[in-house]
Amino acid sequence: MPSKAEIRQQTIKALSAMAVVDRRRASDDLYQQLWALPAYQQATTIATTISGGFELATRPIIERAQADGKTVAVPQTLPKRQMAFHVMDETTTLARTKFGLMEPQDNRVIDPADFDLIIVPGLVFAASGERVGFGGGYYDRYLPKTTGTKVALALPAQQIAVPTWQVDSFDILLDAVLAANLK
């Protein structure tokens, strides 16, 4: 059984090597699946991330949700591996963290219980709802506080049928894993 660290390395390598045309096609497919999801259509408050590097681009998600009149919030990392999600709009001040990610520095914080939909980041997603994240445990600590629908968007290199890793008792299952189709 590969370790989570090995799985992370392999997946980052595969995502980084993905052809631009394939990434665009897979990303567009995932966006369309998300926007067709009843949980998205009914949501008024959505949590997502500001993507970086090899990750699925979240700017299209943020812009579409805002255009659809939804409140969008993005995370700020806090001490003790905690997060606060701040409303993302034209007044939000962003700053680069020590991890190289852009995070909000201000604006209203949304209570975890107020999210209708949480788009959960990660590196590998099993169709059955398990995930391998980036290793910080931030979402493992945050997700138990929420009641919103938890969804992941998986590019081809991130998709797996069942976990090939040790699933821990603190791992929170996702409600849905949207899988990109390149056909």
GROMACS .gro file of C-alpha atoms in nm:
model
  183
    1MET     CA    1   0.000   0.000   0.000
    2PRO     CA    2   0.159   0.331  -0.104
    3SER     CA    3   0.192   0.600   0.160
    4LYS     CA    4  -0.007   0.922   0.130
    5ALA     CA    5   0.324   1.105   0.075
    6GLU     CA    6   0.404   0.878  -0.222
    7ILE     CA    7   0.054   0.923  -0.362
    8ARG     CA    8   0.088   1.302  -0.329
    9GLN     CA    9   0.422   1.305  -0.515
   10GLN     CA   10   0.294   1.082  -0.797
   11THR     CA   11  -0.022   1.287  -0.842
   12ILE     CA   12   0.156   1.624  -0.844
   13LYS     CA   13   0.394   1.488  -1.107
   14ALA     CA   14   0.104   1.359  -1.321
   15LEU     CA   15  -0.093   1.684  -1.288
   16SER     CA   16   0.214   1.892  -1.376
   17ALA     CA   17   0.273   1.679  -1.688
   18MET     CA   18  -0.087   1.703  -1.812
   19ALA     CA   19  -0.113   1.845  -2.165
   20VAL     CA   20  -0.266   2.192  -2.177
   21VAL     CA   21  -0.538   2.089  -2.422
   22ASP     CA   22  -0.636   1.788  -2.206
   23ARG     CA   23  -0.636   2.002  -1.891
   24ARG     CA   24  -0.861   2.261  -2.056
   25ARG     CA   25  -1.105   1.997  -2.185
   26ALA     CA   26  -1.116   1.814  -1.850
   27SER     CA   27  -1.155   2.140  -1.657
   28ASP     CA   28  -1.439   2.259  -1.879
   29ASP     CA   29  -1.612   1.924  -1.830
   30LEU     CA   30  -1.580   1.957  -1.450
   31TYR     CA   31  -1.713   2.313  -1.450
   32GLN     CA   32  -2.018   2.206  -1.654
   33GLN     CA   33  -2.083   1.915  -1.417
   34LEU     CA   34  -2.056   2.148  -1.116
   35TRP     CA   35  -2.293   2.406  -1.261
   36ALA     CA   36  -2.547   2.134  -1.346
   37LEU     CA   37  -2.535   1.993  -0.992
   38PRO     CA   38  -2.854   2.063  -0.793
   39ALA     CA   39  -2.636   2.137  -0.487
   40TYR     CA   40  -2.468   2.417  -0.684
   41GLN     CA   41  -2.790   2.550  -0.833
   42GLN     CA   42  -2.961   2.566  -0.493
   43ALA     CA   43  -2.660   2.702  -0.301
   44THR     CA   44  -2.649   3.063  -0.191
   45THR     CA   45  -2.314   3.043  -0.007
   46ILE     CA   46  -2.019   2.852  -0.152
   47ALA     CA   47  -1.669   2.779  -0.020
   48THR     CA   48  -1.382   2.718  -0.261
   49THR     CA   49  -1.010   2.790  -0.278
   50ILE     CA   50  -0.791   3.019  -0.481
   51SER     CA   51  -0.608   2.759  -0.686
   52GLY     CA   52  -0.238   2.753  -0.747
   53GLY     CA   53   0.001   2.590  -0.990
   54PHE     CA   54  -0.101   2.241  -1.099
   55GLU     CA   55  -0.449   2.251  -0.936
   56LEU     CA   56  -0.778   2.279  -1.122
   57ALA     CA   57  -0.830   2.652  -1.180
   58THR     CA   58  -1.095   2.788  -0.945
   59ARG     CA   59  -1.121   3.140  -1.091
   60PRO     CA   60  -1.392   3.026  -1.339
   61ILE     CA   61  -1.587   2.877  -1.045
   62ILE     CA   62  -1.556   3.193  -0.838
   63GLU     CA   63  -1.653   3.421  -1.128
   64ARG     CA   64  -1.952   3.208  -1.235
   65ALA     CA   65  -2.082   3.175  -0.878
   66GLN     CA   66  -2.055   3.551  -0.826
   67ALA     CA   67  -2.230   3.613  -1.159
   68ASP     CA   68  -2.503   3.374  -1.042
   69GLY     CA   69  -2.553   3.593  -0.733
   70LYS     CA   70  -2.396   3.349  -0.487
   71THR     CA   71  -2.177   3.448  -0.194
   72VAL     CA   72  -1.831   3.298  -0.244
   73ALA     CA   73  -1.579   3.256   0.036
   74VAL     CA   74  -1.215   3.147   0.023
   75PRO     CA   75  -0.990   3.023   0.304
   76GLN     CA   76  -0.730   3.195   0.513
   77THR     CA   77  -0.503   2.962   0.708
   78LEU     CA   78  -0.474   3.034   1.079
   79PRO     CA   79  -0.251   2.903   1.360
   80LYS     CA   80  -0.300   2.544   1.480
   81ARG     CA   81  -0.403   2.431   1.129
   82GLN     CA   82  -0.734   2.615   1.141
   83MET     CA   83  -0.905   2.811   0.862
   84ALA     CA   84  -1.146   3.099   0.828
   85PHE     CA   85  -1.337   3.152   0.504
   86HIS     CA   86  -1.367   3.517   0.402
   87VAL     CA   87  -1.615   3.655   0.148
   88MET     CA   88  -1.439   3.696  -0.187
   89ASP     CA   89  -1.541   4.006  -0.380
   90GLU     CA   90  -1.387   4.314  -0.542
   91THR     CA   91  -1.300   4.460  -0.198
   92THR     CA   92  -1.108   4.155  -0.070
   93THR     CA   93  -0.736   4.207  -0.008
   94LEU     CA   94  -0.526   3.905  -0.102
   95ALA     CA   95  -0.170   3.823   0.007
   96ARG     CA   96   0.070   3.539  -0.077
   97THR     CA   97   0.135   3.295   0.208
   98LYS     CA   98   0.452   3.108   0.299
   99PHE     CA   99   0.302   2.815   0.103
  100GLY     CA  100   0.286   3.036  -0.208
  101LEU     CA  101  -0.093   3.051  -0.210
  102MET     CA  102  -0.308   3.361  -0.231
  103GLU     CA  103  -0.531   3.413   0.075
  104PRO     CA  104  -0.778   3.679   0.185
  105GLN     CA  105  -0.659   3.919   0.453
  106ASP     CA  106  -0.992   4.086   0.525
  107ASN     CA  107  -1.366   4.086   0.456
  108ARG     CA  108  -1.648   3.912   0.640
  109VAL     CA  109  -1.589   3.560   0.773
  110ILE     CA  110  -1.861   3.304   0.694
  111ASP     CA  111  -1.957   3.066   0.973
  112PRO     CA  112  -1.887   2.700   0.878
  113ALA     CA  113  -2.254   2.614   0.938
  114ASP     CA  114  -2.365   2.873   0.679
  115PHE     CA  115  -2.215   2.704   0.372
  116ASP     CA  116  -2.451   2.530   0.134
  117LEU     CA  117  -2.170   2.392  -0.082
  118ILE     CA  118  -1.801   2.335  -0.010
  119ILE     CA  119  -1.573   2.260  -0.303
  120VAL     CA  120  -1.304   2.055  -0.130
  121PRO     CA  121  -0.950   2.058  -0.267
  122GLY     CA  122  -0.718   1.762  -0.265
  123LEU     CA  123  -0.482   1.550  -0.469
  124VAL     CA  124  -0.662   1.216  -0.511
  125PHE     CA  125  -1.031   1.140  -0.482
  126ALA     CA  126  -1.193   0.799  -0.462
  127ALA     CA  127  -1.532   0.762  -0.630
  128SER     CA  128  -1.657   0.644  -0.289
  129GLY     CA  129  -1.580   0.987  -0.134
  130GLU     CA  130  -1.242   0.943   0.034
  131ARG     CA  131  -0.962   1.188  -0.044
  132VAL     CA  132  -0.593   1.249  -0.004
  133GLY     CA  133  -0.535   1.615   0.068
  134PHE     CA  134  -0.215   1.816   0.071
  135GLY     CA  135  -0.110   1.686   0.412
  136GLY     CA  136  -0.179   1.983   0.637
  137GLY     CA  137  -0.504   1.853   0.786
  138TYR     CA  138  -0.678   2.190   0.750
  139TYR     CA  139  -0.989   2.047   0.584
  140ASP     CA  140  -0.995   1.745   0.819
  141ARG     CA  141  -1.035   1.997   1.102
  142TYR     CA  142  -1.278   2.228   0.919
  143LEU     CA  143  -1.523   1.991   0.747
  144PRO     CA  144  -1.672   1.843   1.068
  145LYS     CA  145  -1.800   2.195   1.150
  146THR     CA  146  -2.000   2.220   0.828
  147THR     CA  147  -2.328   2.075   0.708
  148GLY     CA  148  -2.296   2.192   0.346
  149THR     CA  149  -2.263   1.952   0.055
  150LYS     CA  150  -1.898   1.856   0.015
  151VAL     CA  151  -1.791   1.814  -0.348
  152ALA     CA  152  -1.457   1.752  -0.517
  153LEU     CA  153  -1.368   1.813  -0.881
  154ALA     CA  154  -1.119   1.551  -1.000
  155LEU     CA  155  -0.899   1.580  -1.305
  156PRO     CA  156  -0.809   1.241  -1.463
  157ALA     CA  157  -0.484   1.197  -1.265
  158GLN     CA  158  -0.680   1.257  -0.942
  159GLN     CA  159  -0.945   0.988  -0.995
  160ILE     CA  160  -0.942   0.646  -0.834
  161ALA     CA  161  -1.223   0.394  -0.782
  162VAL     CA  162  -1.145   0.300  -0.422
  163PRO     CA  163  -0.878   0.418  -0.176
  164THR     CA  164  -0.533   0.262  -0.214
  165TRP     CA  165  -0.423   0.432   0.108
  166GLN     CA  166  -0.497   0.400   0.477
  167VAL     CA  167  -0.826   0.583   0.546
  168ASP     CA  168  -0.815   0.740   0.892
  169SER     CA  169  -1.102   0.774   1.137
  170PHE     CA  170  -1.085   1.155   1.114
  171ASP     CA  171  -1.118   1.155   0.733
  172ILE     CA  172  -1.446   1.314   0.625
  173LEU     CA  173  -1.624   1.152   0.330
  174LEU     CA  174  -1.721   1.375   0.040
  175ASP     CA  175  -2.083   1.383  -0.072
  176ALA     CA  176  -1.982   1.375  -0.440
  177VAL     CA  177  -1.671   1.342  -0.654
  178LEU     CA  178  -1.714   1.487  -1.001
  179ALA     CA  179  -1.482   1.309  -1.243
  180ALA     CA  180  -1.358   1.470  -1.563
  181ASN     CA  181  -1.437   1.289  -1.883
  182LEU     CA  182  -1.190   1.345  -2.170
  183LYS     CA  183  -1.395   1.158  -2.430
   0.00000   0.00000   0.00000
